[in-house]
Tab-separated table of C-alpha atoms and ligand atoms in Angstrom:
chain	number	residue	atom	x	y	z
R	10	MET	CA	16.063	-36.151	13.194
R	11	PHE	CA	12.687	-35.135	11.908
R	12	GLN	CA	9.714	-35.009	14.148
R	13	ILE	CA	6.032	-35.370	13.357
R	14	PRO	CA	4.126	-32.036	13.181
R	15	ARG	CA	2.376	-31.002	16.555
R	16	GLY	CA	-1.110	-32.363	16.860
R	17	THR	CA	-0.883	-35.095	14.017
R	18	ARG	CA	-0.271	-38.776	14.495
R	19	ASP	CA	1.180	-41.832	12.585
R	20	PHE	CA	-0.878	-44.881	12.779
R	21	ALA	CA	0.913	-48.380	12.993
R	22	SER	CA	-0.552	-51.126	11.172
R	23	GLU	CA	-2.522	-52.605	14.367
R	24	GLU	CA	-4.099	-49.103	14.702
R	25	MET	CA	-5.041	-48.967	10.978
R	26	GLN	CA	-6.538	-52.424	11.105
R	27	LYS	CA	-8.897	-51.115	14.051
R	28	ARG	CA	-9.719	-47.990	12.082
R	29	ASN	CA	-10.435	-49.600	8.936
R	30	TYR	CA	-12.683	-52.194	10.818
R	31	VAL	CA	-14.672	-49.188	12.421
R	32	GLU	CA	-14.876	-47.292	9.239
R	33	GLY	CA	-16.270	-50.242	7.448
R	34	LEU	CA	-18.967	-50.750	10.063
R	35	MET	CA	-19.907	-46.950	9.985
R	36	ARG	CA	-20.288	-47.162	5.993
R	37	LYS	CA	-22.525	-50.133	6.582
R	38	THR	CA	-24.885	-48.174	8.808
R	39	PHE	CA	-24.862	-44.854	6.531
R	40	GLN	CA	-25.792	-47.204	3.597
R	41	SER	CA	-28.427	-48.921	5.513
R	42	PHE	CA	-30.107	-45.522	5.949
R	43	GLY	CA	-29.998	-44.778	2.223
R	44	TYR	CA	-27.119	-42.504	2.220
R	45	ARG	CA	-24.432	-42.311	-0.570
R	46	GLU	CA	-20.823	-41.556	-0.134
R	47	VAL	CA	-19.306	-38.534	-1.504
R	48	GLN	CA	-15.563	-36.909	-1.391
R	49	THR	CA	-14.573	-33.368	-1.600
R	50	PRO	CA	-11.088	-31.873	-1.810
R	51	THR	CA	-8.756	-31.587	1.337
R	52	PHE	CA	-8.356	-27.824	0.774
R	53	GLU	CA	-10.900	-25.342	-0.383
R	54	ASN	CA	-10.903	-21.439	-1.162
R	55	LEU	CA	-10.618	-19.855	2.247
R	56	GLU	CA	-13.698	-17.836	1.599
R	57	LEU	CA	-15.731	-20.876	1.845
R	58	PHE	CA	-15.073	-20.990	5.485
R	59	THR	CA	-15.136	-17.131	6.346
R	60	ALA	CA	-18.371	-16.554	4.355
R	61	LYS	CA	-20.601	-17.406	7.242
R	62	SER	CA	-18.210	-17.101	10.303
R	63	GLY	CA	-16.255	-14.075	9.342
R	64	ASP	CA	-12.389	-13.642	9.335
R	65	THR	CA	-12.143	-14.404	13.063
R	66	ILE	CA	-12.334	-18.191	12.093
R	67	ILE	CA	-8.956	-17.813	10.363
R	68	GLU	CA	-7.194	-18.174	13.630
R	69	GLU	CA	-8.546	-21.681	14.020
R	70	LEU	CA	-7.631	-22.697	10.365
R	71	TYR	CA	-4.528	-23.913	8.462
R	72	SER	CA	-4.701	-21.247	5.768
R	73	PHE	CA	-2.130	-20.260	3.167
R	74	LYS	CA	-1.511	-18.923	-0.240
R	75	ASP	CA	-0.696	-20.986	-3.095
R	76	LYS	CA	1.817	-20.009	-5.981
R	77	SER	CA	-0.822	-17.934	-7.728
R	78	GLU	CA	-1.425	-15.901	-4.579
R	79	ARG	CA	-4.839	-17.484	-4.166
R	80	ASP	CA	-6.093	-17.688	-0.552
R	81	LEU	CA	-6.675	-21.344	0.364
R	82	ALA	CA	-7.494	-23.447	3.667
R	83	LEU	CA	-7.362	-27.058	4.776
R	84	ARG	CA	-10.816	-27.801	5.627
R	85	PRO	CA	-11.818	-27.672	9.161
R	86	GLU	CA	-14.989	-29.676	8.558
R	87	LEU	CA	-16.879	-30.859	5.608
R	88	THR	CA	-20.383	-29.273	5.913
R	89	ALA	CA	-19.485	-26.214	3.953
R	90	PRO	CA	-17.446	-28.128	1.251
R	91	VAL	CA	-20.412	-30.657	0.817
R	92	ILE	CA	-22.901	-27.728	0.504
R	93	ARG	CA	-20.554	-25.883	-2.045
R	94	PHE	CA	-20.592	-29.175	-3.994
R	95	TYR	CA	-24.293	-29.473	-3.819
R	96	VAL	CA	-24.879	-25.895	-4.990
R	97	GLU	CA	-22.061	-26.208	-7.859
R	98	LYS	CA	-23.261	-29.569	-9.279
R	99	LEU	CA	-26.044	-31.473	-7.383
R	100	GLN	CA	-28.919	-29.068	-7.144
R	101	MET	CA	-30.792	-30.852	-9.875
R	102	GLU	CA	-30.624	-34.254	-7.982
R	103	PRO	CA	-33.921	-35.817	-6.563
R	104	LYS	CA	-34.675	-34.901	-2.918
R	105	PRO	CA	-34.105	-35.571	-0.286
R	106	LEU	CA	-30.394	-35.930	-1.191
R	107	LYS	CA	-28.658	-37.956	1.488
R	108	LEU	CA	-24.805	-37.705	1.315
R	109	PHE	CA	-22.204	-39.155	3.587
R	110	TYR	CA	-18.378	-38.855	3.841
R	111	PHE	CA	-15.293	-39.696	5.703
R	112	GLY	CA	-12.406	-37.213	5.622
R	113	ASN	CA	-9.450	-35.703	7.349
R	114	CYS	CA	-10.009	-32.118	8.955
R	115	TYR	CA	-7.632	-29.563	9.964
R	116	ARG	CA	-7.938	-27.186	12.921
R	117	TYR	CA	-5.380	-25.057	14.758
R	118	ASP	CA	-6.558	-26.554	18.142
R	119	ARG	CA	-4.572	-26.745	21.295
R	120	PRO	CA	-3.728	-30.641	21.081
R	121	GLN	CA	-4.466	-32.820	23.986
R	122	LYS	CA	-5.954	-36.410	24.275
R	123	GLY	CA	-8.979	-36.482	21.898
R	124	ARG	CA	-8.148	-33.268	20.371
R	125	TYR	CA	-5.746	-33.044	17.353
R	126	ARG	CA	-4.800	-30.738	14.572
R	127	GLU	CA	-5.471	-33.425	11.973
R	128	PHE	CA	-8.332	-35.497	12.744
R	129	LYS	CA	-10.921	-37.527	10.911
R	130	GLN	CA	-14.607	-36.979	10.685
R	131	ALA	CA	-17.487	-39.411	9.505
R	132	GLY	CA	-20.451	-37.354	8.720
R	133	CYS	CA	-23.621	-36.665	6.459
R	134	GLU	CA	-25.846	-34.009	5.259
R	135	ILE	CA	-29.475	-34.392	4.421
R	136	ILE	CA	-30.712	-31.790	1.732
R	137	GLY	CA	-34.373	-30.828	0.887
R	138	THR	CA	-36.480	-31.892	3.815
R	139	ASP	CA	-37.177	-30.435	7.213
R	140	THR	CA	-39.783	-32.910	8.338
R	141	PRO	CA	-39.827	-33.954	12.046
R	142	GLU	CA	-39.294	-37.582	10.695
R	143	ALA	CA	-36.286	-36.481	8.578
R	144	TYR	CA	-34.728	-35.034	11.696
R	145	ALA	CA	-35.626	-37.977	13.878
R	146	GLU	CA	-34.162	-40.417	11.211
R	147	LEU	CA	-31.009	-38.157	11.026
R	148	ILE	CA	-30.475	-38.237	14.826
R	149	ALA	CA	-31.210	-41.921	14.874
R	150	LEU	CA	-28.771	-42.666	12.233
R	151	ALA	CA	-25.864	-40.681	14.365
R	152	TYR	CA	-26.856	-42.862	17.280
R	153	GLU	CA	-26.968	-46.161	15.518
R	154	ILE	CA	-23.605	-45.628	13.959
R	155	LEU	CA	-21.958	-45.292	17.202
R	156	LYS	CA	-24.020	-48.222	18.747
R	157	ASN	CA	-23.066	-50.431	15.642
R	158	ALA	CA	-19.451	-49.570	15.931
R	159	GLY	CA	-19.661	-51.255	19.334
R	160	LEU	CA	-20.209	-48.486	21.893
R	161	LYS	CA	-22.352	-49.268	24.948
R	162	ASN	CA	-22.192	-46.085	26.910
R	163	ILE	CA	-23.285	-43.004	25.061
R	164	LYS	CA	-25.666	-40.101	25.664
R	165	LEU	CA	-27.746	-38.281	23.140
R	166	ASN	CA	-28.771	-34.546	23.987
R	167	ILE	CA	-31.059	-32.552	21.709
R	168	GLY	CA	-31.392	-28.797	21.748
R	169	ASN	CA	-33.224	-26.228	19.689
R	170	LEU	CA	-31.571	-22.813	18.809
R	171	THR	CA	-34.884	-21.328	17.635
R	172	ILE	CA	-36.407	-22.073	21.069
R	173	LEU	CA	-33.296	-20.986	22.867
R	174	SER	CA	-33.383	-17.455	21.226
R	175	SER	CA	-36.864	-16.974	21.937
R	176	LEU	CA	-36.037	-17.772	25.794
R	177	PHE	CA	-33.330	-15.199	25.357
R	178	ALA	CA	-35.917	-12.734	23.933
R	179	SER	CA	-38.333	-13.419	26.761
R	180	LEU	CA	-35.528	-12.396	29.216
R	181	LYS	CA	-35.058	-9.289	26.882
R	182	LEU	CA	-31.465	-9.895	26.385
R	183	SER	CA	-29.588	-7.846	23.739
R	184	LYS	CA	-27.739	-9.482	21.100
R	185	ASP	CA	-24.238	-8.646	22.818
R	186	GLN	CA	-25.514	-10.084	25.913
R	187	GLN	CA	-26.623	-13.411	24.007
R	188	LYS	CA	-23.268	-13.593	22.392
R	189	TYR	CA	-21.559	-13.407	25.859
R	190	LEU	CA	-23.728	-16.048	27.187
R	191	THR	CA	-23.633	-18.523	24.557
R	192	PRO	CA	-20.010	-19.954	25.038
R	193	LEU	CA	-20.578	-20.153	28.779
R	194	ILE	CA	-23.743	-22.106	28.068
R	195	ASP	CA	-21.952	-24.328	25.517
R	196	LYS	CA	-19.122	-25.142	28.045
R	197	SER	CA	-21.830	-25.780	30.763
R	198	MET	CA	-20.616	-22.967	32.996
R	199	PHE	CA	-24.045	-22.706	34.471
R	200	ASP	CA	-22.620	-20.552	37.607
R	201	ASP	CA	-21.120	-18.012	35.293
R	202	VAL	CA	-24.294	-17.785	33.369
R	203	GLN	CA	-26.209	-17.343	36.499
R	204	LYS	CA	-23.896	-14.568	37.538
R	205	ALA	CA	-23.932	-12.935	34.182
R	206	LEU	CA	-27.641	-12.687	34.067
R	207	GLU	CA	-27.755	-11.053	37.597
R	208	ASP	CA	-25.089	-8.642	36.367
R	209	PHE	CA	-27.505	-7.935	33.270
R	210	GLY	CA	-30.122	-7.047	35.835
R	211	ILE	CA	-32.324	-10.069	35.661
R	212	ALA	CA	-34.119	-10.856	39.013
R	213	LYS	CA	-32.524	-13.787	40.856
R	214	SER	CA	-35.689	-15.827	40.824
R	215	ILE	CA	-35.816	-15.571	37.171
R	216	SER	CA	-32.222	-16.105	36.401
R	217	GLU	CA	-32.221	-19.295	38.665
R	218	ASP	CA	-35.342	-20.792	36.771
R	219	PHE	CA	-33.568	-20.126	33.540
R	220	VAL	CA	-30.453	-21.789	34.578
R	221	GLN	CA	-32.342	-24.591	35.993
R	222	MET	CA	-34.284	-24.955	32.666
R	223	LEU	CA	-31.027	-24.938	30.647
R	224	GLN	CA	-29.890	-28.008	32.667
R	225	ASN	CA	-32.954	-30.107	32.774
R	226	SER	CA	-35.079	-28.914	30.043
R	227	ASP	CA	-38.813	-29.785	29.918
R	228	ILE	CA	-41.003	-28.899	27.090
R	229	LYS	CA	-44.159	-28.037	29.414
R	230	GLN	CA	-42.051	-25.923	31.662
R	231	LEU	CA	-40.536	-24.230	28.668
R	232	MET	CA	-43.954	-23.151	27.425
R	233	LYS	CA	-44.408	-21.101	30.618
R	234	TYR	CA	-41.548	-18.764	29.209
R	235	MET	CA	-42.544	-18.627	25.632
R	236	LYS	CA	-44.051	-15.512	24.200
R	237	ASP	CA	-47.463	-16.385	22.608
R	238	ASP	CA	-45.822	-16.665	19.148
R	239	GLU	CA	-47.097	-19.112	16.355
R	240	ASN	CA	-43.527	-19.769	14.893
R	241	ILE	CA	-42.323	-20.744	18.542
R	242	LYS	CA	-45.321	-22.928	19.211
R	243	ASN	CA	-44.797	-24.743	15.854
R	244	GLU	CA	-41.132	-25.309	16.632
R	245	MET	CA	-42.065	-26.686	20.074
R	246	ALA	CA	-44.434	-29.108	18.578
R	247	LYS	CA	-41.938	-30.112	16.037
R	248	GLN	CA	-39.319	-30.767	18.558
R	249	GLU	CA	-41.745	-32.729	20.813
R	250	GLU	CA	-42.650	-34.781	17.780
R	251	ILE	CA	-38.830	-35.448	17.089
R	252	MET	CA	-38.306	-36.572	20.598
R	253	LYS	CA	-41.411	-38.752	20.434
R	254	LEU	CA	-40.288	-40.410	17.268
R	255	LEU	CA	-36.804	-41.002	18.652
R	256	LYS	CA	-38.230	-42.789	21.863
R	257	ASP	CA	-41.168	-44.610	20.302
R	258	SER	CA	-40.327	-45.527	16.715
R	259	PHE	CA	-36.497	-45.651	17.053
R	260	LYS	CA	-36.416	-46.997	20.411
R	261	ILE	CA	-33.519	-44.737	21.572
R	262	LYS	CA	-34.380	-44.421	25.306
R	263	ASN	CA	-31.439	-42.290	26.658
R	264	CYS	CA	-32.108	-39.294	24.693
R	265	GLN	CA	-32.750	-35.843	26.367
R	266	LEU	CA	-33.947	-32.541	25.591
R	267	LYS	CA	-31.118	-30.124	26.616
R	268	MET	CA	-31.568	-26.591	25.921
R	269	SER	CA	-27.855	-25.801	26.859
R	270	ILE	CA	-26.802	-27.502	23.504
R	271	VAL	CA	-25.707	-24.341	21.505
R	272	ARG	CA	-23.117	-25.834	19.132
R	273	GLY	CA	-19.849	-24.100	18.197
R	274	LEU	CA	-20.388	-23.276	14.422
R	275	ASP	CA	-22.235	-20.425	13.379
R	276	TYR	CA	-24.634	-21.909	10.766
R	277	TYR	CA	-26.882	-23.660	12.901
R	278	THR	CA	-30.738	-22.827	13.192
R	279	GLY	CA	-33.524	-24.919	14.882
R	280	VAL	CA	-32.825	-28.602	15.875
R	281	VAL	CA	-29.294	-29.234	17.207
R	282	PHE	CA	-27.856	-32.306	18.883
R	283	GLU	CA	-24.873	-33.837	20.447
R	284	ILE	CA	-23.721	-37.414	21.512
R	285	GLU	CA	-21.144	-37.823	24.139
R	286	ALA	CA	-19.305	-40.790	25.588
R	287	PRO	CA	-19.059	-39.722	29.239
R	288	SER	CA	-16.025	-42.179	29.747
R	289	LEU	CA	-13.943	-39.721	27.768
R	290	GLY	CA	-13.771	-36.926	30.293
R	291	ALA	CA	-12.957	-33.425	28.914
R	292	GLU	CA	-13.062	-34.192	24.982
R	293	LYS	CA	-16.157	-36.425	25.592
R	294	GLN	CA	-18.219	-35.051	22.622
R	295	LEU	CA	-18.309	-37.644	19.844
R	296	CYS	CA	-20.777	-36.119	17.544
R	297	GLY	CA	-22.451	-32.804	16.751
R	298	GLY	CA	-24.997	-31.809	14.270
R	299	GLY	CA	-28.341	-30.205	13.476
R	300	ALA	CA	-30.401	-28.100	10.972
R	301	TYR	CA	-28.281	-25.345	9.501
R	302	GLU	CA	-28.356	-22.773	6.507
R	303	LEU	CA	-25.504	-22.309	4.119
R	304	VAL	CA	-27.268	-23.106	0.489
R	305	LYS	CA	-28.583	-19.628	0.084
R	306	LEU	CA	-25.430	-17.965	1.215
R	307	PHE	CA	-23.352	-20.194	-1.280
R	308	GLY	CA	-25.690	-18.979	-4.184
R	309	GLY	CA	-28.248	-21.914	-4.301
R	310	ASN	CA	-31.930	-22.000	-4.267
R	311	GLN	CA	-33.300	-22.112	-0.714
R	312	THR	CA	-33.745	-25.635	0.553
R	313	PRO	CA	-33.626	-27.049	4.113
R	314	THR	CA	-30.256	-28.972	5.172
R	315	ALA	CA	-29.261	-30.770	8.334
R	316	GLY	CA	-26.458	-33.074	9.160
R	317	PHE	CA	-23.905	-34.271	11.619
R	318	ALA	CA	-20.213	-35.273	12.055
R	319	ILE	CA	-18.802	-37.903	14.270
R	320	GLY	CA	-15.177	-37.485	15.626
R	321	PHE	CA	-13.638	-40.833	14.299
R	322	ASP	CA	-10.715	-40.581	16.490
R	323	ARG	CA	-12.704	-40.164	19.635
R	324	THR	CA	-14.811	-42.846	18.680
R	325	LEU	CA	-11.813	-45.260	18.578
R	326	LEU	CA	-10.785	-43.808	22.034
R	327	ALA	CA	-14.189	-44.399	23.482
R	328	LEU	CA	-14.279	-47.964	22.281
R	329	GLU	CA	-10.680	-48.427	23.608
R	330	THR	CA	-11.781	-47.149	27.158
R	331	GLU	CA	-14.918	-49.516	26.952
R	332	ASN	CA	-12.308	-52.419	26.303
R	333	TYR	CA	-13.874	-53.260	22.980
R	334	LYS	CA	-12.377	-56.371	21.491
R	335	PHE	CA	-11.285	-55.475	18.076
R	336	PRO	CA	-10.604	-58.480	15.581
R	337	THR	CA	-6.992	-58.841	14.820
R	338	PHE	CA	-5.493	-59.344	11.659
R	339	LYS	CA	-3.973	-62.627	10.775
R	340	LEU	CA	-1.808	-63.773	7.693
R	341	ASP	CA	-3.313	-66.909	6.377
R	342	VAL	CA	-0.050	-68.411	5.119
R	343	TYR	CA	3.655	-67.745	5.302
R	344	VAL	CA	5.624	-69.343	2.660
R	345	ILE	CA	9.321	-70.646	3.282
R	346	PRO	CA	11.427	-71.854	0.469
R	347	VAL	CA	14.028	-74.104	2.369
R	348	ASN	CA	16.680	-72.976	-0.120
R	349	GLN	CA	17.435	-70.690	-3.070
R	350	GLU	CA	16.558	-73.154	-5.725
R	351	MET	CA	12.909	-73.473	-4.168
R	352	VAL	CA	12.156	-69.625	-4.599
R	353	PRO	CA	10.783	-69.713	-8.287
R	354	LYS	CA	8.305	-72.596	-7.511
R	355	SER	CA	7.399	-70.877	-4.132
R	356	LEU	CA	6.615	-67.592	-5.641
R	357	GLU	CA	4.468	-69.679	-8.116
R	358	ILE	CA	2.503	-71.175	-5.172
R	359	VAL	CA	2.308	-67.655	-3.694
R	360	GLN	CA	0.794	-66.229	-6.834
R	361	THR	CA	-1.887	-69.046	-7.199
R	362	LEU	CA	-2.987	-68.603	-3.433
R	363	ARG	CA	-3.188	-64.753	-3.891
R	364	GLU	CA	-5.406	-65.334	-6.931
R	365	GLN	CA	-7.718	-67.166	-4.490
R	366	ALA	CA	-7.873	-64.168	-2.073
R	367	ILE	CA	-5.775	-65.875	0.405
R	368	ASN	CA	-3.376	-63.511	2.325
R	369	VAL	CA	0.106	-64.801	1.758
R	370	ASP	CA	3.487	-63.639	2.553
R	371	ILE	CA	6.708	-65.190	1.580
R	372	ASP	CA	10.493	-65.093	2.977
R	373	LEU	CA	12.327	-62.513	1.129
R	374	LEU	CA	15.492	-62.660	3.245
R	375	ARG	CA	16.527	-66.116	2.471
R	376	ARG	CA	16.469	-67.110	6.066
R	377	GLY	CA	16.787	-70.607	7.239
R	378	ILE	CA	13.670	-72.848	8.303
R	379	GLY	CA	13.959	-72.162	11.952
R	380	LYS	CA	14.353	-68.261	11.744
R	381	SER	CA	11.372	-68.249	9.222
R	382	LEU	CA	9.013	-70.210	11.248
R	383	LYS	CA	9.905	-67.796	14.245
R	384	TYR	CA	9.157	-64.790	11.953
R	385	ALA	CA	5.860	-66.482	10.703
R	386	SER	CA	4.738	-66.799	14.366
R	387	SER	CA	5.862	-63.183	15.153
R	388	ILE	CA	3.591	-61.773	12.536
R	389	SER	CA	0.678	-64.180	13.598
R	390	SER	CA	0.643	-66.252	10.395
R	391	LYS	CA	-2.066	-69.099	10.769
R	392	ARG	CA	0.030	-71.477	8.772
R	393	ALA	CA	3.345	-71.848	7.054
R	394	ILE	CA	3.969	-73.718	3.808
R	395	ILE	CA	7.534	-75.216	3.734
R	396	VAL	CA	8.662	-75.907	0.132
R	397	GLY	CA	11.544	-78.261	-0.015
R	398	PRO	CA	13.126	-80.337	-2.745
R	399	LYS	CA	12.124	-83.871	-1.504
R	400	GLU	CA	8.397	-82.916	-1.302
R	401	LEU	CA	8.647	-81.081	-4.709
R	402	GLU	CA	9.680	-84.389	-6.223
R	403	SER	CA	6.173	-85.586	-5.523
R	404	GLN	CA	4.557	-82.321	-6.252
R	405	SER	CA	4.022	-81.624	-2.668
R	406	VAL	CA	4.778	-79.158	0.093
R	407	THR	CA	4.553	-79.388	3.918
R	408	ILE	CA	1.920	-77.336	5.592
R	409	ARG	CA	2.358	-76.459	9.162
R	410	ASP	CA	-0.499	-75.390	11.628
R	411	MET	CA	1.282	-72.420	13.444
R	412	LYS	CA	-0.713	-73.046	16.537
R	413	THR	CA	-0.455	-76.591	17.060
R	414	GLY	CA	2.683	-77.282	15.322
R	415	GLU	CA	1.131	-80.129	13.420
R	416	GLN	CA	2.458	-80.734	9.917
R	417	LYS	CA	1.005	-82.355	6.746
R	418	THR	CA	2.272	-83.185	3.319
R	419	VAL	CA	-0.241	-81.657	0.783
R	420	LYS	CA	0.019	-81.984	-3.030
R	421	ILE	CA	0.421	-78.537	-4.611
R	422	LYS	CA	-2.894	-78.969	-6.550
R	423	ASP	CA	-4.776	-79.399	-3.326
R	424	ILE	CA	-3.296	-76.534	-1.144
R	425	VAL	CA	-6.193	-74.110	-1.954
R	426	GLU	CA	-8.749	-76.769	-1.073
R	427	PHE	CA	-6.701	-77.639	2.066
R	428	LEU	CA	-6.528	-73.990	3.393
R	429	LYS	CA	-10.269	-73.547	3.021
J	51	LIG	P1	-18.048	-30.232	15.104
J	51	LIG	O1	-18.834	-30.414	16.380
J	51	LIG	O2	-17.210	-29.094	14.919
J	51	LIG	O3	-19.106	-30.181	14.032
J	51	LIG	O4	-17.306	-31.473	14.998
J	51	LIG	C1	-17.841	-32.863	14.970
J	51	LIG	C2	-17.012	-33.860	15.827
J	51	LIG	O5	-15.615	-33.696	15.252
J	51	LIG	C3	-16.805	-33.407	17.385
J	51	LIG	O6	-18.017	-33.822	17.927
J	51	LIG	C4	-15.591	-34.054	17.613
J	51	LIG	O7	-15.959	-35.412	18.112
J	51	LIG	C5	-14.752	-34.063	16.337
J	51	LIG	N1	-13.804	-33.064	16.467
J	51	LIG	C6	-13.736	-31.773	16.479
J	51	LIG	N2	-12.606	-31.202	16.522
J	51	LIG	C7	-11.684	-32.091	16.862
J	51	LIG	C8	-10.416	-32.083	17.099
J	51	LIG	N3	-9.703	-31.056	17.075
J	51	LIG	N4	-9.617	-33.522	17.324
J	51	LIG	C9	-10.478	-34.529	17.218
J	51	LIG	N5	-11.698	-34.613	17.067
J	51	LIG	C10	-12.480	-33.339	16.810
J	51	LIG	C11	-19.029	-30.105	12.592
J	51	LIG	O8	-17.649	-30.264	12.153
J	51	LIG	C12	-19.979	-30.045	11.793
J	51	LIG	N6	-19.698	-29.864	10.248
J	51	LIG	C13	-21.084	-31.083	11.885
J	51	LIG	C14	-22.241	-30.937	11.061
J	51	LIG	C15	-22.508	-31.679	9.905
J	51	LIG	N7	-23.401	-30.238	11.350
J	51	LIG	C16	-24.204	-30.309	10.137
J	51	LIG	N8	-23.482	-31.154	9.300
């Protein structure tokens, strides 16, 4: 017997019902912020993903050669593809360009709950602006999408890689030392960060202060550590303004400055953010994003870019842990021809109802009425239409309410009216 590949999933119809419902809500929120949907291919030239990160990323990719020996990869994310699309075809579009997407992504991760080898992202990119209001609106969009999808318990954390680098510089850490620390900070392994800093020869009092600051960041406290550098001062002022807009204009109360947000991907610069659902445990990160640079690397004219992606599958898991009540799909009508002669007329009725956007199914197994009614209730049909010879003589059918069992004789020409 064949088995599904490791880290992938099949979705039964109930699951697809939920997924389509949530996708619809997300799409609406993207559009309400003025974003427009785009789509890129599932696979790209491998180089698109190695250009920034180098060949080490290949280990995490599904990459392969096609029949003409081209190196290709299934996309692990959509930011590089969307920026490739922008540089190739959209550079002349009016700015800012606000693009959103849904798409399956592929990573050679170790599968576990909330982490898959094939998973879906809902994300967006904003191209051509780097004002604090653009970043605040972007972050607010990520938050609103998750709120509007029905999540109650989420936390927004905002960091800044320019400020973090400057903090590293104030400790006089080498590039290698920074590289060693970054993943530890990313995983919130603060004891290990502390230990590493001491190993690097940083005085205990300073390293303790630094680790403390990574955990509960405070702009005023951060200022103490900063070199007297105009760029950094501007970045701090910008960061403060973003936080203020989020709190005062977008009314997002539970957002926090957190200097330990470093993000896993190599293209980020400046503002970065993550949204988590604490209820999910280990794989609790629902969304990640920030400002990044890829346009020039891909051959385009320098312009600011930022974006985020939401883990679609994790959002569904989080909704389920919050016991979210998804609407269920119910068939409007199940049509039962009582014998074979009734089939052509029954199909005609089915066709008329479908033209009126009524969801209709019909017995295709030539089952008796009893079995057909049982089936209709097993698929949660709201009503059944029984087409029998006696009723047909007077151009009528019997309509049964599947919940109450109540039955009525209705003229064929009045069925649509009756159902509505
Ligand atoms: P990312 O943080 O790598 O960012 O992924 C975004 C989200 O995708 C994560 O927060 C997580 O919810 C979900 N995710 C990642 N890996 C998996 C997996 N193996 N299984 C299930 N869900 C997963 C990006 O991909 C960037 N492109 C985001 C971005 C857009 N930055 C700027 N623009």
